[in-house]
Amino acid sequence: MLSLIVNPHAGGGRAGRALPEVQDRLTSSGLEHHVEQTDSLAHARELAVRAAVGNELAVAFGGDGLIGAVADALRSTDGVLGVLPGGRGNDFARVLGIPLDPLAACAVLKDGQIKQIDLGQVGHSTFIGIASCGFDSEANRVANETRLVRGNLVYAYGALRALAGWKPARFEVRLDGDDDVHVITGYTVAAANSGAYGGGMMMAPDASLSDGLLDIVLVSHASKLRFLRSLPAVFKGEHVKDPNVQILRAREVEVSADRPFTMYADGDPIGELPVTVRALPAAVKVMVPR
């Protein structure tokens, strides 16, 4: 039995509009299910725990924020996470190879296999994708507040708006409690559990969901024009060739800055700097393609 946990407003209402067809596809595939609609991450967590207790597959149908909330709820249970992409970015599904069309993704719920994956953690909160701060803090804030742009383009719009007023920040980054501190002046510090964010931006192209480590991406200062020209390369992960981009790996990273920043993960605020980000190895089970 599937517990279909749906945010009908995800992706500008995409999930809600697709729900009847998704239910038809599940039924025609022989997958018994019931629908639990929610517009609250706290409520979604409650529904996920209830599904796990009832030995049901907890299927998150919405954006990465909803998927992350369901994953967080399941990490203290034997429950399994199912994913139907219905948000703006759908980066978690993209990285796992789950079709971005929710109807096609139904096949994974029927014929997929269970895999244990890592989560990232900031304080008491967890995330599935990438936690980042600095320039990304401003870009995420703009993307979340705008009503002018919809779909994947909202992230590009957020980046362009953020770039207009951006001033370089100084970051201090400590890995695994080492005495040595990495100091950079520039744009962004990101701790990647997964490889993608922002609707297909491959910020950490070699990040693994099952290695127990975070890929730490440091983006140092470059001119705004050069930074702007490099943005398209992020969608192919080719930005890592730039000399102002450095990638490290660690189980834990401490991040501070010379001015206040909110760290965002899976599109939502997750903490205020200074923060410590940790990898939680094999934290949750998820249904993935064979």
mmCIF file of C-alpha atoms in Angstrom:
data_model
loop_
_atom_site.group_PDB
_atom_site.id
_atom_site.type_symbol
_atom_site.label_atom_id
_atom_site.label_comp_id
_atom_site.label_asym_id
_atom_site.label_seq_id
_atom_site.Cartn_x
_atom_site.Cartn_y
_atom_site.Cartn_z
ATOM 1 C CA MET A 1 0.000 0.000 0.000
ATOM 2 C CA LEU A 2 1.206 3.501 -0.890
ATOM 3 C CA SER A 3 0.563 6.572 1.207
ATOM 4 C CA LEU A 4 0.644 9.365 -1.379
ATOM 5 C CA ILE A 5 1.674 12.494 0.524
ATOM 6 C CA VAL A 6 0.855 15.378 -1.814
ATOM 7 C CA ASN A 7 1.482 19.090 -1.693
ATOM 8 C CA PRO A 8 -1.117 20.161 -4.289
ATOM 9 C CA HIS A 9 0.419 23.651 -4.505
ATOM 10 C CA ALA A 10 3.945 22.412 -5.358
ATOM 11 C CA GLY A 11 5.423 23.646 -8.617
ATOM 12 C CA GLY A 12 2.785 26.363 -8.948
ATOM 13 C CA GLY A 13 0.027 23.768 -8.622
ATOM 14 C CA ARG A 14 1.688 21.200 -10.899
ATOM 15 C CA ALA A 15 1.323 18.374 -8.391
ATOM 16 C CA GLY A 16 -2.346 19.105 -7.748
ATOM 17 C CA ARG A 17 -3.154 19.221 -11.459
ATOM 18 C CA ALA A 18 -1.338 15.955 -12.139
ATOM 19 C CA LEU A 19 -2.814 14.104 -9.155
ATOM 20 C CA PRO A 20 -5.864 12.550 -10.917
ATOM 21 C CA GLU A 21 -3.705 11.147 -13.732
ATOM 22 C CA VAL A 22 -1.128 9.901 -11.249
ATOM 23 C CA GLN A 23 -3.841 8.081 -9.307
ATOM 24 C CA ASP A 24 -5.126 6.519 -12.530
ATOM 25 C CA ARG A 25 -1.607 5.386 -13.430
ATOM 26 C CA LEU A 26 -1.027 3.887 -9.986
ATOM 27 C CA THR A 27 -4.352 2.057 -10.129
ATOM 28 C CA SER A 28 -3.712 0.711 -13.633
ATOM 29 C CA SER A 29 -0.281 -0.460 -12.423
ATOM 30 C CA GLY A 30 -1.910 -2.442 -9.620
ATOM 31 C CA LEU A 31 -0.591 -0.160 -6.873
ATOM 32 C CA GLU A 32 -3.087 0.322 -4.063
ATOM 33 C CA HIS A 33 -2.819 3.768 -2.549
ATOM 34 C CA HIS A 34 -4.535 6.484 -0.595
ATOM 35 C CA VAL A 35 -3.999 10.240 -0.888
ATOM 36 C CA GLU A 36 -2.970 12.481 1.999
ATOM 37 C CA GLN A 37 -2.948 16.146 1.006
ATOM 38 C CA THR A 38 -0.795 18.562 2.974
ATOM 39 C CA ASP A 39 0.495 22.117 2.721
ATOM 40 C CA SER A 40 2.655 21.885 5.856
ATOM 41 C CA LEU A 41 6.044 20.209 6.188
ATOM 42 C CA ALA A 42 5.280 19.397 9.822
ATOM 43 C CA HIS A 43 2.058 17.670 8.764
ATOM 44 C CA ALA A 44 3.928 15.832 5.999
ATOM 45 C CA ARG A 45 6.356 14.469 8.600
ATOM 46 C CA GLU A 46 3.424 13.185 10.686
ATOM 47 C CA LEU A 47 1.925 11.480 7.630
ATOM 48 C CA ALA A 48 5.285 9.878 6.795
ATOM 49 C CA VAL A 49 5.665 8.410 10.273
ATOM 50 C CA ARG A 50 2.089 7.130 10.134
ATOM 51 C CA ALA A 51 2.850 5.446 6.795
ATOM 52 C CA ALA A 52 5.987 3.811 8.196
ATOM 53 C CA VAL A 53 4.130 2.497 11.236
ATOM 54 C CA GLY A 54 1.494 1.034 8.908
ATOM 55 C CA ASN A 55 4.173 -0.622 6.696
ATOM 56 C CA GLU A 56 3.178 1.613 3.796
ATOM 57 C CA LEU A 57 5.506 3.174 1.227
ATOM 58 C CA ALA A 58 5.614 6.907 2.039
ATOM 59 C CA VAL A 59 5.483 8.585 -1.379
ATOM 60 C CA ALA A 60 6.304 12.299 -1.443
ATOM 61 C CA PHE A 61 4.617 13.992 -4.403
ATOM 62 C CA GLY A 62 5.840 17.570 -4.559
ATOM 63 C CA GLY A 63 9.051 19.558 -4.482
ATOM 64 C CA ASP A 64 12.386 18.801 -2.871
ATOM 65 C CA GLY A 65 11.284 20.534 0.328
ATOM 66 C CA LEU A 66 8.443 18.045 0.790
ATOM 67 C CA ILE A 67 10.664 15.103 -0.177
ATOM 68 C CA GLY A 68 13.269 16.250 2.337
ATOM 69 C CA ALA A 69 10.673 16.536 5.102
ATOM 70 C CA VAL A 70 9.381 13.012 4.447
ATOM 71 C CA ALA A 71 12.944 11.667 4.326
ATOM 72 C CA ASP A 72 13.695 13.359 7.644
ATOM 73 C CA ALA A 73 10.647 11.748 9.266
ATOM 74 C CA LEU A 74 11.585 8.290 7.968
ATOM 75 C CA ARG A 75 15.198 8.288 9.169
ATOM 76 C CA SER A 76 14.179 7.115 12.639
ATOM 77 C CA THR A 77 11.966 4.344 11.237
ATOM 78 C CA ASP A 78 12.167 1.307 8.954
ATOM 79 C CA GLY A 79 10.008 3.158 6.433
ATOM 80 C CA VAL A 80 10.847 3.585 2.756
ATOM 81 C CA LEU A 81 10.623 6.826 0.780
ATOM 82 C CA GLY A 82 9.021 6.936 -2.648
ATOM 83 C CA VAL A 83 9.448 9.965 -4.907
ATOM 84 C CA LEU A 84 7.094 11.508 -7.448
ATOM 85 C CA PRO A 85 8.548 14.825 -8.700
ATOM 86 C CA GLY A 86 6.034 17.658 -8.643
ATOM 87 C CA GLY A 87 8.017 20.772 -7.718
ATOM 88 C CA ARG A 88 9.954 23.465 -9.545
ATOM 89 C CA GLY A 89 13.466 22.025 -9.451
ATOM 90 C CA ASN A 90 13.043 18.271 -8.810
ATOM 91 C CA ASP A 91 16.784 17.901 -8.327
ATOM 92 C CA PHE A 92 16.594 14.909 -5.996
ATOM 93 C CA ALA A 93 14.685 12.875 -8.583
ATOM 94 C CA ARG A 94 17.105 14.043 -11.271
ATOM 95 C CA VAL A 95 20.152 12.813 -9.332
ATOM 96 C CA LEU A 96 18.553 9.434 -8.551
ATOM 97 C CA GLY A 97 17.571 8.881 -12.182
ATOM 98 C CA ILE A 98 13.850 9.013 -11.421
ATOM 99 C CA PRO A 99 11.857 10.351 -14.408
ATOM 100 C CA LEU A 100 10.887 14.006 -13.979
ATOM 101 C CA ASP A 101 7.430 13.254 -15.397
ATOM 102 C CA PRO A 102 5.416 12.056 -12.374
ATOM 103 C CA LEU A 103 3.417 9.632 -14.531
ATOM 104 C CA ALA A 104 6.601 7.965 -15.764
ATOM 105 C CA ALA A 105 7.988 8.004 -12.221
ATOM 106 C CA CYS A 106 5.109 5.789 -11.078
ATOM 107 C CA ALA A 107 6.927 2.858 -12.702
ATOM 108 C CA VAL A 108 9.760 3.232 -10.177
ATOM 109 C CA LEU A 109 7.281 2.745 -7.331
ATOM 110 C CA LYS A 110 6.209 -0.543 -8.909
ATOM 111 C CA ASP A 111 9.481 -1.969 -10.271
ATOM 112 C CA GLY A 112 12.229 -0.087 -8.417
ATOM 113 C CA GLN A 113 14.644 -1.253 -5.760
ATOM 114 C CA ILE A 114 15.393 0.019 -2.262
ATOM 115 C CA LYS A 115 18.646 1.885 -1.668
ATOM 116 C CA GLN A 116 20.017 3.446 1.507
ATOM 117 C CA ILE A 117 21.213 7.018 1.076
ATOM 118 C CA ASP A 118 22.839 9.707 3.194
ATOM 119 C CA LEU A 119 21.254 12.887 4.479
ATOM 120 C CA GLY A 120 22.859 16.162 5.464
ATOM 121 C CA GLN A 121 22.161 17.795 8.813
ATOM 122 C CA VAL A 122 22.249 21.346 10.155
ATOM 123 C CA GLY A 123 21.335 21.523 13.835
ATOM 124 C CA HIS A 124 18.277 19.321 14.282
ATOM 125 C CA SER A 125 17.196 19.716 10.636
ATOM 126 C CA THR A 126 18.182 17.480 7.736
ATOM 127 C CA PHE A 127 18.332 17.956 3.977
ATOM 128 C CA ILE A 128 18.568 15.730 0.914
ATOM 129 C CA GLY A 129 20.432 17.969 -1.525
ATOM 130 C CA ILE A 130 22.781 20.914 -1.060
ATOM 131 C CA ALA A 131 23.087 23.379 1.813
ATOM 132 C CA SER A 132 24.656 26.662 0.737
ATOM 133 C CA CYS A 133 25.162 30.231 1.865
ATOM 134 C CA GLY A 134 26.526 33.584 0.763
ATOM 135 C CA PHE A 135 25.495 34.547 -2.758
ATOM 136 C CA ASP A 136 23.187 31.524 -2.715
ATOM 137 C CA SER A 137 21.423 32.926 0.350
ATOM 138 C CA GLU A 138 20.374 36.008 -1.603
ATOM 139 C CA ALA A 139 19.483 34.053 -4.744
ATOM 140 C CA ASN A 140 17.277 31.637 -2.773
ATOM 141 C CA ARG A 141 15.558 34.450 -0.921
ATOM 142 C CA VAL A 142 14.712 36.245 -4.167
ATOM 143 C CA ALA A 143 13.547 33.023 -5.827
ATOM 144 C CA ASN A 144 11.252 32.209 -2.904
ATOM 145 C CA GLU A 145 9.753 35.695 -2.751
ATOM 146 C CA THR A 146 9.117 36.359 -6.448
ATOM 147 C CA ARG A 147 5.744 35.834 -8.069
ATOM 148 C CA LEU A 148 6.899 37.110 -11.461
ATOM 149 C CA VAL A 149 8.666 33.953 -12.640
ATOM 150 C CA ARG A 150 7.602 30.307 -12.433
ATOM 151 C CA GLY A 151 9.228 26.936 -12.958
ATOM 152 C CA ASN A 152 12.975 26.349 -13.257
ATOM 153 C CA LEU A 153 13.561 29.896 -14.492
ATOM 154 C CA VAL A 154 12.883 31.202 -10.993
ATOM 155 C CA TYR A 155 16.364 30.104 -9.892
ATOM 156 C CA ALA A 156 18.093 31.887 -12.781
ATOM 157 C CA TYR A 157 16.011 34.974 -11.999
ATOM 158 C CA GLY A 158 17.048 34.762 -8.344
ATOM 159 C CA ALA A 159 20.714 34.517 -9.311
ATOM 160 C CA LEU A 160 20.558 37.529 -11.638
ATOM 161 C CA ARG A 161 18.765 39.658 -9.071
ATOM 162 C CA ALA A 162 21.199 38.636 -6.336
ATOM 163 C CA LEU A 163 24.218 39.368 -8.533
ATOM 164 C CA ALA A 164 23.148 42.965 -9.104
ATOM 165 C CA GLY A 165 23.636 43.908 -5.456
ATOM 166 C CA TRP A 166 26.268 41.368 -4.425
ATOM 167 C CA LYS A 167 29.394 42.333 -2.509
ATOM 168 C CA PRO A 168 32.116 39.709 -1.807
ATOM 169 C CA ALA A 169 32.021 38.046 1.619
ATOM 170 C CA ARG A 170 34.776 36.507 3.689
ATOM 171 C CA PHE A 171 34.134 32.909 4.760
ATOM 172 C CA GLU A 172 35.952 30.679 7.224
ATOM 173 C CA VAL A 173 35.555 26.942 6.653
ATOM 174 C CA ARG A 174 36.781 24.203 9.005
ATOM 175 C CA LEU A 175 36.646 20.540 7.923
ATOM 176 C CA ASP A 176 36.237 17.664 10.388
ATOM 177 C CA GLY A 177 37.466 19.775 13.299
ATOM 178 C CA ASP A 178 40.927 20.333 11.778
ATOM 179 C CA ASP A 179 43.133 23.081 13.158
ATOM 180 C CA ASP A 180 43.598 24.462 9.647
ATOM 181 C CA VAL A 181 40.875 26.846 8.521
ATOM 182 C CA HIS A 182 40.146 27.530 4.860
ATOM 183 C CA VAL A 183 39.573 31.254 4.364
ATOM 184 C CA ILE A 184 38.077 32.537 1.113
ATOM 185 C CA THR A 185 36.682 35.833 -0.085
ATOM 186 C CA GLY A 186 34.035 35.438 -2.717
ATOM 187 C CA TYR A 187 30.578 34.157 -3.451
ATOM 188 C CA THR A 188 29.455 30.862 -1.973
ATOM 189 C CA VAL A 189 30.167 27.995 0.383
ATOM 190 C CA ALA A 190 28.087 24.870 -0.256
ATOM 191 C CA ALA A 191 27.926 21.502 1.491
ATOM 192 C CA ALA A 192 26.595 18.960 -0.998
ATOM 193 C CA ASN A 193 24.995 15.662 -0.049
ATOM 194 C CA SER A 194 23.692 15.369 -3.608
ATOM 195 C CA GLY A 195 25.046 16.820 -6.833
ATOM 196 C CA ALA A 196 22.329 19.173 -8.055
ATOM 197 C CA TYR A 197 20.226 22.107 -6.959
ATOM 198 C CA GLY A 198 18.383 25.046 -8.502
ATOM 199 C CA GLY A 199 16.588 23.082 -11.206
ATOM 200 C CA GLY A 200 19.493 21.144 -12.701
ATOM 201 C CA MET A 201 22.568 23.105 -11.627
ATOM 202 C CA MET A 202 25.272 20.466 -11.052
ATOM 203 C CA MET A 203 26.983 22.367 -8.262
ATOM 204 C CA ALA A 204 28.875 19.282 -7.021
ATOM 205 C CA PRO A 205 28.909 16.922 -10.017
ATOM 206 C CA ASP A 206 30.861 14.167 -8.258
ATOM 207 C CA ALA A 207 28.902 14.182 -4.996
ATOM 208 C CA SER A 208 27.564 10.794 -3.923
ATOM 209 C CA LEU A 209 24.422 10.075 -1.944
ATOM 210 C CA SER A 210 25.996 6.985 -0.409
ATOM 211 C CA ASP A 211 29.628 7.768 0.504
ATOM 212 C CA GLY A 212 29.035 9.227 3.980
ATOM 213 C CA LEU A 213 30.719 12.484 2.939
ATOM 214 C CA LEU A 214 29.788 16.008 1.940
ATOM 215 C CA ASP A 215 31.341 17.681 -1.095
ATOM 216 C CA ILE A 216 32.337 21.175 0.050
ATOM 217 C CA VAL A 217 32.241 23.703 -2.805
ATOM 218 C CA LEU A 218 34.086 27.007 -2.325
ATOM 219 C CA VAL A 219 33.488 29.721 -4.925
ATOM 220 C CA SER A 220 36.059 32.489 -4.547
ATOM 221 C CA HIS A 221 35.970 36.007 -5.922
ATOM 222 C CA ALA A 222 35.753 36.732 -9.635
ATOM 223 C CA SER A 223 34.355 39.727 -11.448
ATOM 224 C CA LYS A 224 30.585 39.835 -11.781
ATOM 225 C CA LEU A 225 30.906 39.576 -15.550
ATOM 226 C CA ARG A 226 33.067 36.470 -15.311
ATOM 227 C CA PHE A 227 30.729 34.974 -12.698
ATOM 228 C CA LEU A 228 27.729 35.651 -14.937
ATOM 229 C CA ARG A 229 29.431 34.051 -17.927
ATOM 230 C CA SER A 230 30.213 30.949 -15.868
ATOM 231 C CA LEU A 231 26.628 30.349 -14.716
ATOM 232 C CA PRO A 232 25.594 28.241 -17.758
ATOM 233 C CA ALA A 233 28.564 25.940 -17.100
ATOM 234 C CA VAL A 234 27.055 24.984 -13.730
ATOM 235 C CA PHE A 235 24.272 23.071 -15.495
ATOM 236 C CA LYS A 236 26.915 20.711 -16.915
ATOM 237 C CA GLY A 237 29.130 20.727 -13.842
ATOM 238 C CA GLU A 238 31.935 22.291 -15.887
ATOM 239 C CA HIS A 239 32.317 25.260 -13.539
ATOM 240 C CA VAL A 240 34.583 23.071 -11.389
ATOM 241 C CA LYS A 241 37.333 23.663 -13.978
ATOM 242 C CA ASP A 242 37.463 27.357 -13.039
ATOM 243 C CA PRO A 243 40.404 28.294 -10.794
ATOM 244 C CA ASN A 244 38.087 30.189 -8.441
ATOM 245 C CA VAL A 245 36.134 26.971 -7.651
ATOM 246 C CA GLN A 246 37.517 24.473 -5.149
ATOM 247 C CA ILE A 247 35.924 21.206 -4.009
ATOM 248 C CA LEU A 248 36.865 19.429 -0.786
ATOM 249 C CA ARG A 249 35.313 16.462 1.033
ATOM 250 C CA ALA A 250 34.490 16.022 4.707
ATOM 251 C CA ARG A 251 32.118 14.339 7.126
ATOM 252 C CA GLU A 252 31.508 17.684 8.845
ATOM 253 C CA VAL A 253 32.078 21.325 7.994
ATOM 254 C CA GLU A 254 31.858 24.477 10.115
ATOM 255 C CA VAL A 255 31.049 27.665 8.203
ATOM 256 C CA SER A 256 31.172 31.279 9.380
ATOM 257 C CA ALA A 257 31.268 34.613 7.543
ATOM 258 C CA ASP A 258 32.051 38.267 8.084
ATOM 259 C CA ARG A 259 28.385 39.238 7.865
ATOM 260 C CA PRO A 260 25.046 37.512 8.578
ATOM 261 C CA PHE A 261 23.829 34.888 6.128
ATOM 262 C CA THR A 262 20.996 32.376 6.140
ATOM 263 C CA MET A 263 21.958 28.909 4.949
ATOM 264 C CA TYR A 264 19.424 27.363 2.575
ATOM 265 C CA ALA A 265 18.907 23.694 1.734
ATOM 266 C CA ASP A 266 16.347 22.081 -0.579
ATOM 267 C CA GLY A 267 15.072 25.594 -1.318
ATOM 268 C CA ASP A 268 14.267 26.558 2.282
ATOM 269 C CA PRO A 269 16.130 28.262 5.155
ATOM 270 C CA ILE A 270 17.874 25.731 7.409
ATOM 271 C CA GLY A 271 20.110 27.810 9.688
ATOM 272 C CA GLU A 272 21.866 31.082 10.420
ATOM 273 C CA LEU A 273 25.651 31.331 10.182
ATOM 274 C CA PRO A 274 27.813 30.225 11.903
ATOM 275 C CA VAL A 275 26.612 26.666 11.291
ATOM 276 C CA THR A 276 27.936 23.118 11.370
ATOM 277 C CA VAL A 277 26.848 20.778 8.577
ATOM 278 C CA ARG A 278 27.188 17.005 9.003
ATOM 279 C CA ALA A 279 26.713 13.957 6.811
ATOM 280 C CA LEU A 280 24.376 11.268 8.147
ATOM 281 C CA PRO A 281 25.463 8.040 6.428
ATOM 282 C CA ALA A 282 22.819 5.550 5.232
ATOM 283 C CA ALA A 283 20.139 7.564 7.005
ATOM 284 C CA VAL A 284 17.061 6.685 4.944
ATOM 285 C CA LYS A 285 15.796 4.077 2.494
ATOM 286 C CA VAL A 286 14.481 5.262 -0.860
ATOM 287 C CA MET A 287 12.914 3.546 -3.865
ATOM 288 C CA VAL A 288 15.113 4.078 -6.935
ATOM 289 C CA PRO A 289 15.167 2.736 -10.524
ATOM 290 C CA ARG A 290 16.727 -0.673 -11.047
#
